[in-house]
Amino acid sequence: MTQRIRHPGLAGKLATAAGAAAHIRPGDTVAMSGFTGAGYPKAVPQALAERMERAHAAGDPFRVKVLTGASTAPELDGALAKVDGMELRMPYQSDPEVRSRINAGRLEYIDIHLSHVAQHTWFGFFGDIDVALVEVSAINEDGTLVPSSSVGNNKTWLELADRVILEVNRWQPDALDGMHDIYYGTALPPDRQPIPLVRADQRIGEPYLRVDPAKVVAVVETDAPDRNSAFSAPDESSRRIAGHLLEFLAHERRKGRLGDRLLPLQSGVGNIANAVLAGLAEGGYRDLEAYTEVIQDGMLRLLRDGVLRMASATSFSLSPDGIAEFNDNVDFYRERILLRPQEISNHPELIRRLGCIAMNGMIEADLYGNVNSTHVAGSRIMNGIGGSGDFARNGYLSVFLAPSLAKGGAISTIVPMASHVDHTEHDVMVLVTDQGLADLRGLSPKQRARQVIAHCAHPDYRPMLQDYFERASAEGFGRHTPHLLGEALSWHQRFIETGSMRG
Amino acid sequence: MTQRIRHPGLAGKLATAAGAAAHIRPGDTVAMSGFTGAGYPKAVPQALAERMERAHAAGDPFRVKVLTGASTAPELDGALAKVDGMELRMPYQSDPEVRSRINAGRLEYIDIHLSHVAQHTWFGFFGDIDVALVEVSAINEDGTLVPSSSVGNNKTWLELADRVILEVNRWQPDALDGMHDIYYGTALPPDRQPIPLVRADQRIGEPYLRVDPAKVVAVVETDAPDRNSAFSAPDESSRRIAGHLLEFLAHERRKGRLGDRLLPLQSGVGNIANAVLAGLAEGGYRDLEAYTEVIQDGMLRLLRDGVLRMASATSFSLSPDGIAEFNDNVDFYRERILLRPQEISNHPELIRRLGCIAMNGMIEADLYGNVNSTHVAGSRIMNGIGGSGDFARNGYLSVFLAPSLAKGGAISTIVPMASHVDHTEHDVMVLVTDQGLADLRGLSPKQRARQVIAHCAHPDYRPMLQDYFERASAEGFGRHTPHLLGEALSWHQRFIETGSMRG
């Protein structure tokens, strides 16, 4: 037994990564931990990839189906993709090696609402789970597991898998112990009960994950950092996007539709989200709450400054600096951060009840407010829908944000017709770009188009959009959502053919 | 006072329809009752239309914004549309006069998830509600209201409106008294609590609607039937669609994913839904439950035969024969039918908790499982999304059904790319046509396409779809969701230009 492995029976199952990987068989469905580069297994996937490479060299096929919480890192997705070791990947990915294989047609990928994954696995829609491969930060004396820096779908994987492999990662802070809230009250229809959560800071579960020790086939010790990259300061475009959103929130407060403490915030990750958080701090907000998926460095700062009162998420995705900050102020943060399973962080019931303000990035939006979050030119996947649909459909406000241009101006974020739709006209309330903000609530499609063109489109593309809209309104087949179908996707086709949407 | 108007104060506000309509002003937002041709006001909208016509003849503009539960009838939508009396209509419509004006660009229409309407009105997203115009079946001595044949958004309209006009319709069966369950436990974030409903047959509210008598400006007596048309026997195509679905349900039972009593059924209205219900009866099912929007004649039969144990809905939309059957067996049906506000019948929290089997029609689906429920050729609205998104996103199963051909074969229901998306690839599990059923669960986009082509496409269009898919897979920009953007909407364009999608 070690300091992190306190259960004698499980300590007896200590194995090397290669030894653990030997429990995974060709064709298995392997459900792994990991959410936004945090809490993924770091040793066994690489050992598995090496086994696969040897098998392939010997002419034996060896591929598995891989489920996770969300995105992972090169040690998992990258390693398995490089040896063509995955026949199916779901429910989300962001790894360049994985993405290139998906878009080359060599790897099948299923892009799923993050709130659907656990229940659809329970329903049996994805077949049996052969192996759960889960990183934890410690094993308690009673065999319960101290979760790692993300919870994701781990509860479900541990419950449903035939065989369990645990990676115990010493690198994860001791202080994670007690920060999790694992809800064991879920059930299958017709036996479901209301989930009792009514506040973002409420505990409704237990701090530890349960596992049947008899199912555990191997325990591997690791000491390896999460993927997380350093916080980068928001650029000018992101600051302008954030500025428009903050102005809108102030407007909503003046109208009495939001209070001084707003409503629980959900925000995606990255530059724009960081700029929004920074803007909230500058705007004098205090005592806000986050009910979101991922806690990044920016949120630590807001917690320290009292801008945020607390944050609930499913993943704690910090940079090395963030980890240091957390470790230096453990007692402070443990009072203010809760990590939950993603079926709870993203649950439609809870997001609607709490009235989250949903803020997510997008690839493109069309004149009528349909949003594409996943596909470049309708066919190439970028990452996936993630939890954006869970929050956009059910939140109090659904906001989508992006710069008005991409690829140095070769791509307009605002297009005549979205080349793929992840969020329909029925689910999109507010669009924001560096150019401005379009409030689409209570507007018909044509009214929306005028707002989107005027406030969100880049001036380089605005006249082209206006021209399309006017001609479609005058000549189109129908005048409810005016389109010229022969042209609707021509901007994307031009981009494919010439490298630019410009005429 | 009359037998149906038992509150002295409100009896004192009896007025003619014209007198009541005089309380409605140009530019008002008027929130009306009505859901699927049941329980809509029958006199005042026509009186209002006459007033508008006189105003227009005198050169005075007079238009209002109209919100309802869902679709109404010629006496409401038809009458107001004919005089161009609506500047905005939401959240659903199916009236030919309204539809033609929307598609001519003369009437703005907003198509909203039915579960969103009440809360978004409460949030203030649609501005103030000036007038509530609500049909009820009686006014009690204490001033509470016996709801009519639909509940829809009436609770919300009565709470939020500045002025209230009631139509008391003697034609509605006395026996409606006691069949409603009006939940008054809703609140706005951050004060929301779990909704306590855990079974389809559970009462969580009160039988009557509340109204502040001081807000009531007029009470009008009517004696007029609902719109409802007669039940028509399913045609051959519908029977085949239903047959494929019933075979699938039997398969799911054999796999242990559904029990003998299935899970609460939601089904749209019309021929296919009737065929599915008839098929359940023939299939020997017993003691099923419906948690749905509309109860039509077909469901009465199933209740009588014990196929259905009970049905929960928001609208009771019966033909004259159905009304006679109901009146002849009042005691039986009152035990087995509950009518709820549409924010409860369609609530994401409850649909997910109960695990509804969602069965809805569609206009078209594409190779990759994106469904268009609302637009012909991407621009002309048909009716609206209604509750299909509420049930499809949150149900245990989401099934979309349609004949494989429309317009005598000029239109293929399965197309390369949907011309409008209401239900994304993330929300569609099963597609059914007369040709067969495609089970899309756990499949990547390309795997889905093969199923859809093989099982759902009509043989006349199957080779064209196969050809598109093969070329897109070989030459497309991306191979995750292969498309040829120059062709993706060409079938629709050909239909617009030539009247047929055939090559």
PDB file of C-alpha atoms in Angstrom, chain A residues 185-271:
ATOM      1  CA  GLY A 185     -29.773   9.263  -6.922  1.00  0.00           C
ATOM      2  CA  THR A 186     -30.162   8.750 -10.650  1.00  0.00           C
ATOM      3  CA  ALA A 187     -32.330   5.909 -11.928  1.00  0.00           C
ATOM      4  CA  LEU A 188     -33.809   4.709 -15.182  1.00  0.00           C
ATOM      5  CA  PRO A 189     -37.348   5.538 -16.247  1.00  0.00           C
ATOM      6  CA  PRO A 190     -39.951   4.863 -14.954  1.00  0.00           C
ATOM      7  CA  ASP A 191     -38.220   5.091 -11.567  1.00  0.00           C
ATOM      8  CA  ARG A 192     -36.686   8.526 -11.800  1.00  0.00           C
ATOM      9  CA  GLN A 193     -37.174  11.098  -9.059  1.00  0.00           C
ATOM     10  CA  PRO A 194     -36.593  14.858  -9.066  1.00  0.00           C
ATOM     11  CA  ILE A 195     -32.941  15.804  -8.633  1.00  0.00           C
ATOM     12  CA  PRO A 196     -32.959  17.867  -5.437  1.00  0.00           C
ATOM     13  CA  LEU A 197     -30.437  20.506  -6.497  1.00  0.00           C
ATOM     14  CA  VAL A 198     -31.855  24.049  -6.330  1.00  0.00           C
ATOM     15  CA  ARG A 199     -28.696  26.129  -5.858  1.00  0.00           C
ATOM     16  CA  ALA A 200     -25.362  26.017  -7.661  1.00  0.00           C
ATOM     17  CA  ASP A 201     -23.484  25.576  -4.375  1.00  0.00           C
ATOM     18  CA  GLN A 202     -25.633  22.774  -3.028  1.00  0.00           C
ATOM     19  CA  ARG A 203     -24.210  19.353  -2.229  1.00  0.00           C
ATOM     20  CA  ILE A 204     -26.582  16.519  -3.115  1.00  0.00           C
ATOM     21  CA  GLY A 205     -24.192  13.565  -3.175  1.00  0.00           C
ATOM     22  CA  GLU A 206     -21.026  12.038  -1.790  1.00  0.00           C
ATOM     23  CA  PRO A 207     -17.383  13.090  -2.107  1.00  0.00           C
ATOM     24  CA  TYR A 208     -16.238   9.720  -3.460  1.00  0.00           C
ATOM     25  CA  LEU A 209     -16.840   7.388  -6.369  1.00  0.00           C
ATOM     26  CA  ARG A 210     -17.940   3.844  -5.645  1.00  0.00           C
ATOM     27  CA  VAL A 211     -16.502   0.805  -7.369  1.00  0.00           C
ATOM     28  CA  ASP A 212     -16.969  -2.911  -6.864  1.00  0.00           C
ATOM     29  CA  PRO A 213     -13.392  -4.009  -5.973  1.00  0.00           C
ATOM     30  CA  ALA A 214     -14.075  -7.404  -7.529  1.00  0.00           C
ATOM     31  CA  LYS A 215     -14.348  -5.743 -10.952  1.00  0.00           C
ATOM     32  CA  VAL A 216     -10.990  -3.994 -10.642  1.00  0.00           C
ATOM     33  CA  VAL A 217      -8.454  -5.908 -12.736  1.00  0.00           C
ATOM     34  CA  ALA A 218      -5.501  -3.556 -12.360  1.00  0.00           C
ATOM     35  CA  VAL A 219      -4.329  -0.489 -10.473  1.00  0.00           C
ATOM     36  CA  VAL A 220      -1.561   1.613 -12.005  1.00  0.00           C
ATOM     37  CA  GLU A 221       0.353   4.354 -10.248  1.00  0.00           C
ATOM     38  CA  THR A 222       1.205   7.471 -12.215  1.00  0.00           C
ATOM     39  CA  ASP A 223       2.747  10.847 -11.511  1.00  0.00           C
ATOM     40  CA  ALA A 224       1.966  12.950 -14.538  1.00  0.00           C
ATOM     41  CA  PRO A 225       0.504  16.400 -15.086  1.00  0.00           C
ATOM     42  CA  ASP A 226      -2.772  17.171 -16.821  1.00  0.00           C
ATOM     43  CA  ARG A 227      -2.569  18.616 -20.324  1.00  0.00           C
ATOM     44  CA  ASN A 228      -3.673  22.081 -19.391  1.00  0.00           C
ATOM     45  CA  SER A 229      -2.056  24.880 -21.211  1.00  0.00           C
ATOM     46  CA  ALA A 230      -1.202  28.250 -19.774  1.00  0.00           C
ATOM     47  CA  PHE A 231      -3.717  31.048 -19.507  1.00  0.00           C
ATOM     48  CA  SER A 232      -3.288  33.551 -22.342  1.00  0.00           C
ATOM     49  CA  ALA A 233      -4.414  37.132 -22.023  1.00  0.00           C
ATOM     50  CA  PRO A 234      -7.484  38.025 -24.123  1.00  0.00           C
ATOM     51  CA  ASP A 235      -6.754  39.673 -27.462  1.00  0.00           C
ATOM     52  CA  GLU A 236      -8.399  42.828 -28.765  1.00  0.00           C
ATOM     53  CA  SER A 237     -11.163  41.003 -30.649  1.00  0.00           C
ATOM     54  CA  SER A 238     -12.087  38.967 -27.580  1.00  0.00           C
ATOM     55  CA  ARG A 239     -12.163  42.092 -25.450  1.00  0.00           C
ATOM     56  CA  ARG A 240     -14.537  43.758 -27.884  1.00  0.00           C
ATOM     57  CA  ILE A 241     -16.816  40.703 -27.951  1.00  0.00           C
ATOM     58  CA  ALA A 242     -16.824  40.650 -24.166  1.00  0.00           C
ATOM     59  CA  GLY A 243     -17.525  44.367 -24.080  1.00  0.00           C
ATOM     60  CA  HIS A 244     -20.671  43.989 -26.171  1.00  0.00           C
ATOM     61  CA  LEU A 245     -21.898  41.167 -23.961  1.00  0.00           C
ATOM     62  CA  LEU A 246     -21.249  43.106 -20.762  1.00  0.00           C
ATOM     63  CA  GLU A 247     -23.118  46.084 -22.149  1.00  0.00           C
ATOM     64  CA  PHE A 248     -26.026  43.752 -22.895  1.00  0.00           C
ATOM     65  CA  LEU A 249     -25.994  42.323 -19.360  1.00  0.00           C
ATOM     66  CA  ALA A 250     -26.052  45.859 -17.978  1.00  0.00           C
ATOM     67  CA  HIS A 251     -29.002  46.615 -20.247  1.00  0.00           C
ATOM     68  CA  GLU A 252     -30.844  43.557 -18.968  1.00  0.00           C
ATOM     69  CA  ARG A 253     -30.216  44.688 -15.401  1.00  0.00           C
ATOM     70  CA  ARG A 254     -31.608  48.127 -16.155  1.00  0.00           C
ATOM     71  CA  LYS A 255     -34.700  46.485 -17.654  1.00  0.00           C
ATOM     72  CA  GLY A 256     -35.126  44.458 -14.461  1.00  0.00           C
ATOM     73  CA  ARG A 257     -34.685  41.147 -16.260  1.00  0.00           C
ATOM     74  CA  LEU A 258     -31.487  40.361 -14.353  1.00  0.00           C
ATOM     75  CA  GLY A 259     -30.413  41.237 -10.826  1.00  0.00           C
ATOM     76  CA  ASP A 260     -27.037  42.560  -9.709  1.00  0.00           C
ATOM     77  CA  ARG A 261     -25.839  39.023  -9.148  1.00  0.00           C
ATOM     78  CA  LEU A 262     -27.112  37.895 -12.548  1.00  0.00           C
ATOM     79  CA  LEU A 263     -27.878  34.160 -12.706  1.00  0.00           C
ATOM     80  CA  PRO A 264     -25.470  31.187 -12.636  1.00  0.00           C
ATOM     81  CA  LEU A 265     -22.944  31.563 -15.448  1.00  0.00           C
ATOM     82  CA  GLN A 266     -21.978  28.862 -17.905  1.00  0.00           C
ATOM     83  CA  SER A 267     -19.123  29.738 -20.156  1.00  0.00           C
ATOM     84  CA  GLY A 268     -17.076  27.790 -22.642  1.00  0.00           C
ATOM     85  CA  VAL A 269     -13.314  27.769 -22.527  1.00  0.00           C
ATOM     86  CA  GLY A 270     -10.744  29.900 -24.282  1.00  0.00           C
ATOM     87  CA  ASN A 271      -9.921  33.447 -25.135  1.00  0.00           C
TER      88      ASN A 271
END
